[in-house]
Structure formats: structure tokens, C-alpha cells
Short mmCIF file of C-alpha atoms in Angstrom, two decimals:
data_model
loop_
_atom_site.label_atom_id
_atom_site.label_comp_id
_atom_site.label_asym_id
_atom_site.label_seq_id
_atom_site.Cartn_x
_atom_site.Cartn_y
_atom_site.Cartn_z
CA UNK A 1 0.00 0.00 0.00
CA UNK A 2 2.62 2.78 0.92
CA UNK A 3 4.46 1.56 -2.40
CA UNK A 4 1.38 2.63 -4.15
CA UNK A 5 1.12 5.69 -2.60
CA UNK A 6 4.58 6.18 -3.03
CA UNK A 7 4.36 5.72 -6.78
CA UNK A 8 1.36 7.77 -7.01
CA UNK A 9 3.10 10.88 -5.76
CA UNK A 10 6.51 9.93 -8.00
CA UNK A 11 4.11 10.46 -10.93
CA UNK A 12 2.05 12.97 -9.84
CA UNK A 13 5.54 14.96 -8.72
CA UNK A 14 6.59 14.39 -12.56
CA UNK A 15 3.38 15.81 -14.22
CA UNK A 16 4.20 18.83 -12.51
CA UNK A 17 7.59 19.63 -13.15
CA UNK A 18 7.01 18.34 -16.89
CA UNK A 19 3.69 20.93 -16.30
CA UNK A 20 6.00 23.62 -15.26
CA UNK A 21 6.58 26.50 -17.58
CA UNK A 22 9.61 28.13 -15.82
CA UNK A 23 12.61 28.83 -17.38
CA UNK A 24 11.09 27.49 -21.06
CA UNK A 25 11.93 30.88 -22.48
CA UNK A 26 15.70 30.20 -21.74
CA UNK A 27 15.79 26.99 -22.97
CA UNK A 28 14.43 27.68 -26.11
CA UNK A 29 16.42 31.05 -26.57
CA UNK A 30 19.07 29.06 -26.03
CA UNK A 31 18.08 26.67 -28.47
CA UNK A 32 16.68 29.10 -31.27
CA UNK A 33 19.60 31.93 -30.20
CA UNK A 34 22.55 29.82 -33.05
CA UNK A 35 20.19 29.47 -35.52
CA UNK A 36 19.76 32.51 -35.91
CA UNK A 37 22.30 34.31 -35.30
CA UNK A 38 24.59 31.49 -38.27
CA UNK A 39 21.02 32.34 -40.48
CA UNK A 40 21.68 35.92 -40.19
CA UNK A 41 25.54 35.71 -40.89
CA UNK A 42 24.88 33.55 -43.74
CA UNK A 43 22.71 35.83 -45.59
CA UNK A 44 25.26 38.83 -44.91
CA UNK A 45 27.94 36.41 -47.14
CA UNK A 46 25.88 35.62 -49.31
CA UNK A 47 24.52 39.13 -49.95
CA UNK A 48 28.63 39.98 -49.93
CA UNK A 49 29.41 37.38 -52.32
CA UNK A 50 26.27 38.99 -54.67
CA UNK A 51 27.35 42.18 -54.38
CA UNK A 52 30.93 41.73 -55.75
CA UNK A 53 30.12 39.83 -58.55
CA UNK A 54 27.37 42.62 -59.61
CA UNK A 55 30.40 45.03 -59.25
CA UNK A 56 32.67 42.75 -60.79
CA UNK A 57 30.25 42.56 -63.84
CA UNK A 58 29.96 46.28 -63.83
CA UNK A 59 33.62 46.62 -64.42
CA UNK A 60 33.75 44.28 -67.08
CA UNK A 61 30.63 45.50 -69.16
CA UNK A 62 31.42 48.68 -68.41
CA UNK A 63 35.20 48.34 -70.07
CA UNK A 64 34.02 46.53 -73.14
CA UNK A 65 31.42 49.18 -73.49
CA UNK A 66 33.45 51.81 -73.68
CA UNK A 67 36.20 49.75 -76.27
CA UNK A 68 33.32 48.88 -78.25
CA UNK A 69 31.92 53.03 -78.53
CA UNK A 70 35.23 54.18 -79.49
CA UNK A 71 36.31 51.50 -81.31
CA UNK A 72 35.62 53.51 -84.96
CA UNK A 73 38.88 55.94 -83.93
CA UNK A 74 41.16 54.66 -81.29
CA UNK A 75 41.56 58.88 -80.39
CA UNK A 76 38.57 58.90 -78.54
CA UNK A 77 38.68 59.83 -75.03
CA UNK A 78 38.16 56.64 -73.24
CA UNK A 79 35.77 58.00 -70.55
CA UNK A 80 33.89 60.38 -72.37
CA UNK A 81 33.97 58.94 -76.14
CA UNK A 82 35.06 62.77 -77.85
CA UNK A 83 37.20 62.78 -80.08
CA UNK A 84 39.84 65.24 -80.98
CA UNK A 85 39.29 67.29 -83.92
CA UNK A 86 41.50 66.17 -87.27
CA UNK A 87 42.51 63.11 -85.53
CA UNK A 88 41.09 59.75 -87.35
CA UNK A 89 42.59 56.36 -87.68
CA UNK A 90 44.34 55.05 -90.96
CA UNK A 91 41.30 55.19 -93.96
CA UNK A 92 41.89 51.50 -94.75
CA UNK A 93 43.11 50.67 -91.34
CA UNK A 94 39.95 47.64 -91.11
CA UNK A 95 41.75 46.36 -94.12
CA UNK A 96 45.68 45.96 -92.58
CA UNK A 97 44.62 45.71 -88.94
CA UNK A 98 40.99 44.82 -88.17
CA UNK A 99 41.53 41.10 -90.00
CA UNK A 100 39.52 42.02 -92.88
CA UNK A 101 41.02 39.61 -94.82
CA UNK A 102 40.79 36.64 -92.32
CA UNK A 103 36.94 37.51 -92.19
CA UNK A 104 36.51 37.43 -96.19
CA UNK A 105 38.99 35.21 -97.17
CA UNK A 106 39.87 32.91 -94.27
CA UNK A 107 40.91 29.82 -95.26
CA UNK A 108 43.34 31.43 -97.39
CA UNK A 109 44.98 34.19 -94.67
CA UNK A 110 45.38 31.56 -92.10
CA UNK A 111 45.00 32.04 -88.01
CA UNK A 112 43.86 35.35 -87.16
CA UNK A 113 45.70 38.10 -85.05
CA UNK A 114 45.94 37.40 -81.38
CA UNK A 115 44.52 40.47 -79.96
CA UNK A 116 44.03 39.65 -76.37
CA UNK A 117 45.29 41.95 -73.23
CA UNK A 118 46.04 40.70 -69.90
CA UNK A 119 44.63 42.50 -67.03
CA UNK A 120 45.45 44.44 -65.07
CA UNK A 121 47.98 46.37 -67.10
CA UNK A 122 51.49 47.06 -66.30
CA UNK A 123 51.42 49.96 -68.62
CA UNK A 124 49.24 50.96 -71.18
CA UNK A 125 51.80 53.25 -73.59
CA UNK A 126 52.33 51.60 -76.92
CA UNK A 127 54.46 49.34 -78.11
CA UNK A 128 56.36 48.93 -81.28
CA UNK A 129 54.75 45.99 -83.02
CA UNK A 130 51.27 46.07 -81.68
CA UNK A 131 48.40 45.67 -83.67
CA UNK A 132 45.76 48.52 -84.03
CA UNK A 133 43.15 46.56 -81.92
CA UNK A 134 45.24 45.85 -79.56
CA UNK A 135 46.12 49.75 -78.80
CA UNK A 136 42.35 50.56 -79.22
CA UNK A 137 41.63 48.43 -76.14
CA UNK A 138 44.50 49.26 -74.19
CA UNK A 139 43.04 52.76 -72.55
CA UNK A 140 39.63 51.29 -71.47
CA UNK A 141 41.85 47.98 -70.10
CA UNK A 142 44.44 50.49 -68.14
CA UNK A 143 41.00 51.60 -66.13
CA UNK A 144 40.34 48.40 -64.83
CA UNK A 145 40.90 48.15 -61.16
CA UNK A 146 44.31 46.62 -60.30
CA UNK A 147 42.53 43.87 -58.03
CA UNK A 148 40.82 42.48 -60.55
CA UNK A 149 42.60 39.84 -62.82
CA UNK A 150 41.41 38.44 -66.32
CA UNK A 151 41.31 39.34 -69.90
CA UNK A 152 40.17 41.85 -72.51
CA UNK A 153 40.00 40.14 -75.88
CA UNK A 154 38.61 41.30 -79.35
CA UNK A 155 37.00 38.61 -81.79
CA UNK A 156 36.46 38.94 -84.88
CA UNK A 157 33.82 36.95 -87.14
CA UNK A 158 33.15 37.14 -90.64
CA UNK A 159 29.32 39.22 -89.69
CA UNK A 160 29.98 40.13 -86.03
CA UNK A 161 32.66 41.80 -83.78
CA UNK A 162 32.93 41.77 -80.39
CA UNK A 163 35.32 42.91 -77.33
CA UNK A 164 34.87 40.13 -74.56
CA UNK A 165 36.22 40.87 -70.90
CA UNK A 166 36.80 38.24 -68.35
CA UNK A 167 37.58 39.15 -64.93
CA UNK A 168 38.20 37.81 -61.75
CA UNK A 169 38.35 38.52 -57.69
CA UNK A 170 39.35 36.85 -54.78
CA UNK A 171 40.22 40.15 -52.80
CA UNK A 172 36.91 40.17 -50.45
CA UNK A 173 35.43 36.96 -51.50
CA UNK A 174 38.20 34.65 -51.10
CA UNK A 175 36.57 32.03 -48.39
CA UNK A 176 33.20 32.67 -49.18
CA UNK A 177 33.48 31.52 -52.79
CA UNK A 178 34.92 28.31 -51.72
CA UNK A 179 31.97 27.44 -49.76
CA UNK A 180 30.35 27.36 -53.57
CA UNK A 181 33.00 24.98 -55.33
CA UNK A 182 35.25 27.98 -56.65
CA UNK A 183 37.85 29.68 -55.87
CA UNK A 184 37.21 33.09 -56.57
CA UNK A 185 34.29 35.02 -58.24
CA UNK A 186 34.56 34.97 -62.13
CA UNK A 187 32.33 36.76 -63.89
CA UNK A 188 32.84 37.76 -69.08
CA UNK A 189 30.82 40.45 -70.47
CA UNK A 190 31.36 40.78 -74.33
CA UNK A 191 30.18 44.07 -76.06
CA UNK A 192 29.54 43.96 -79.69
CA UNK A 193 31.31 46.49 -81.80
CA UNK A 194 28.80 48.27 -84.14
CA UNK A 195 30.45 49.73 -86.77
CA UNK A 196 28.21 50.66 -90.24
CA UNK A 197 31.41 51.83 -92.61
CA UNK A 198 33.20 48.45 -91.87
CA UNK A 199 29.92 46.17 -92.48
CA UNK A 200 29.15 48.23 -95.83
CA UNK A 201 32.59 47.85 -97.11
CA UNK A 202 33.45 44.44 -96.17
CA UNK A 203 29.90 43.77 -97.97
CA UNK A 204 30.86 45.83 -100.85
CA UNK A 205 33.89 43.68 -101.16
CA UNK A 206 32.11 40.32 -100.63
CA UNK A 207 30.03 40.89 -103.51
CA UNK A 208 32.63 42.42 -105.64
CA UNK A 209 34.75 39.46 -105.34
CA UNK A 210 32.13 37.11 -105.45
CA UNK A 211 31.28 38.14 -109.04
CA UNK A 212 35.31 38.27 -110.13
CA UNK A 213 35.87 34.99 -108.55
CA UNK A 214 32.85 33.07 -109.98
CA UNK A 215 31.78 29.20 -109.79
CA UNK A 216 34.18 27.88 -112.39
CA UNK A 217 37.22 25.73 -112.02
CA UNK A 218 39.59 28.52 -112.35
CA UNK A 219 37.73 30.81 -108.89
CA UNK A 220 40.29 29.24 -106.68
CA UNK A 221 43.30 30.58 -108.71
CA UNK A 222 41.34 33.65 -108.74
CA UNK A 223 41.01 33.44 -104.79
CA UNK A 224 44.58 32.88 -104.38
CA UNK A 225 45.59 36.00 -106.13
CA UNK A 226 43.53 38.09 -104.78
CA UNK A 227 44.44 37.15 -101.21
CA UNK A 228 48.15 37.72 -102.11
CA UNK A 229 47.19 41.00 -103.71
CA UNK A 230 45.53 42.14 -100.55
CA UNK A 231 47.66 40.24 -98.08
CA UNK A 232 50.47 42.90 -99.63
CA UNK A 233 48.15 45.67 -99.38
CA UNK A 234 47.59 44.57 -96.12
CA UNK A 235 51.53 44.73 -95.03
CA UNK A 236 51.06 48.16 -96.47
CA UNK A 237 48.32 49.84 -94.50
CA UNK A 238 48.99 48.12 -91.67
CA UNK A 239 51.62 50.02 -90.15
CA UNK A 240 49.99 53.27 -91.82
CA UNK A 241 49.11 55.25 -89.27
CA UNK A 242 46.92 58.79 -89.18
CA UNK A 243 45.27 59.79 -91.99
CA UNK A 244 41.24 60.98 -92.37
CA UNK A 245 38.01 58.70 -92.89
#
């Protein structure tokens, strides 16, 4: 009987402390508390890791923009797109440096020109030897912050050019971009090059040639010398510098 009784008060003892409601508040804080606080820090990284590749994205558009506006005469200021007054680029300079030839006739001129600038640059004054394309990027390229690292590369296709920009950052990002698989944040914006005097001529050539060259057996000898013809022409203009358009 006193067992009973005994037994009867251990559970009744029990319902009330598992009844009780004080102190629940610290438990759960104390429970709930981490969560949120790792939830909250979380989002800040993430919302950190957003923000620099929107800026990093920024930077590259916003260089390949500004290649691309002023890529008609490599004068232009790079910020503000004027150019100076009586100061053009060469009047055939698509011809001997823009890889006309490549784009018309390009299994007969071979690989084309490697125009490709790695950034950040060391120093953006020309250089003997460089290619026309290459110093047309080279202002917008030396504005690139010097934490960023990547590329600025102009392609050229038969109907479309284009001025791509890769660029990458580890600066802020460094550990947080490894919790994603990568190292650092990598981000290529390509801005395509409108330029109406280059498309009319190169189809003004196209169709010239087209009718020259014909369908017969003897259009590839015809090919052939016309490529050398301009491939001369090209070795020409090339280094021609100044000049009006």
C-alpha cells in the first residue's frame, strides 16, 4: 500500500515539473539563439558574395562598353567617347589591322591576329609591333581596377565583332566563394562592336569578289591571287598610321 502511494506521488511529482513553464523561455532562446544568429551571418555572405560579382560585372561590361563606342577611332577619349578634332585612324586601317582579310577570305589568310590583353595592365603606352586593336583596347583595359585579374579580348567573325572581358576577384570573396566549389568570383561580359562603314565595305567587297571569282574551275586561282594582292596591301596599311576617314 505505501508503495502505491509512493508511486502515485513519483508520478504525480513528474506531471508537474514536466507541467512547469519556468525557465522554457531560456531553454528555447538558447536553443533558437545559433540558428539565428549562423542564419543571419549567412545571408550577410551571401549578400557579400552577390554584391561583388554585380560590381565585378559592372567593371567588365562597363570596359568593353566603352572599347566597343570608341572603337571607330582609337583617339577617342576613353571616358567620355570625344574625339579630338583632325585626328582619325588610318582610312583602310579595317583592311591591314581589323583582319579584314581573315573575315573574307579565311581559309586562305590563315590564323587570325591574337589580340588579347592581360589584365590588369602594367602599362598601357604603346608598343612597337602592336596591332591597331590591340592599342584601341588598351586605354579602357588600363581603367580596370588593379585587383581584378582576367582578360580583354577582341574577336572577330566574318558578320559580327565583339570585345569580350573576363575578370576575376578573390580580394573580399576569397573564403566565401569556396563554400560554392570555386575559388574566386569569375564573372565575361562581351560588347559587340557596331560599326556601319566596316559592315558596308566588307559587304561591298564580298560581292565584288564574289562576281570576279565566280563558280568555275579557275575561282580558286582567282582566290589565291587576290588574297596575295591584298595580303600585300595589307603589309602596307597596316603600319599606316593617321590619316582621315
Amino acid at each position: 500500500m505505501n508503495k502505491r502511494i509512493k508511486y502515485s506521488s513519483d508520478r504525480a511529482a513528474a506531471r508537474r515539473i514536466w507541467r512547469d513553464e519556468r525557465g522554457s523561455a531560456v531553454l528555447e532562446s538558447s536553443a533558437v539563439l545559433p540558428l539565428l544568429i549562423i542564419s543571419i551571418l549567412l545571408l550577410m555572405l551571401m549578400s557579400l558574395l552577390v554584391y561583388e560579382r554585380v560590381v565585378l560585372y559592372y567593371s567588365a561590361s562597363a570596359a568593353g562598353e566603352r572599347v566597343a563606342f570608341r572603337w571607330d577611332n582609337s583617339s577617342r577619349d576613353p571616358i567620355s567617347g570625344i574625339a579630338p578634332a583632325g585626328r582619325y585612324d588610318a582610312l583602310y586601317w579595317r583592311l591591314g589591322d581589323d583582319d579584314m582579310l581573315d573575315g573574307v577570305f579565311g581559309p586562305f589568310t590563315g590564323k587570325q591576329s591574337d589580340n588579347r590583353l592581360a589584365l590588369p595592365l602594367s602599362q598601357t603606352d604603346v608598343s612597337p609591333g602592336e596591332s591597331l586593336p590591340v592599342r584601341k583596347m588598351k586605354p579602357s583595359a588600363g581603367r580596370v581596377a588593379v585587383s581584378y585579374n582576367g582578360d580583354m579580348e577582341y574577336q572577330r567573325t566574318p558578320m559580327l565583332r565583339r570585345v569580350v572581358v573576363r575578370l576575376s576577384s578573390s580580394v573580399v570573396m576569397g573564403q566565401i566563394a569556396r563554400l560554392s566549389g570555386r575559388s574566386n568570383s569569375r564573372v565575361k561580359a562581351s560588347s559587340v562592336i557596331i560599326d556601319p562603314v566596316e559592315f558596308i565595305r566588307n559587304v561591298d567587297l564580298a560581292r565584288y569578289y564574289a562576281v570576279k571569282f565566280g563558280s568555275g574551275r579557275t575561282a580558286a586561282d582567282k582566290r589565291a591571287k587576290a588574297t596575295a594582292i591584298l595580303s600585300e596591301r595589307k603589309a602596307v596599311t597596316g603600319a599606316t598610321e593617321g590619316g582621315t576617314s
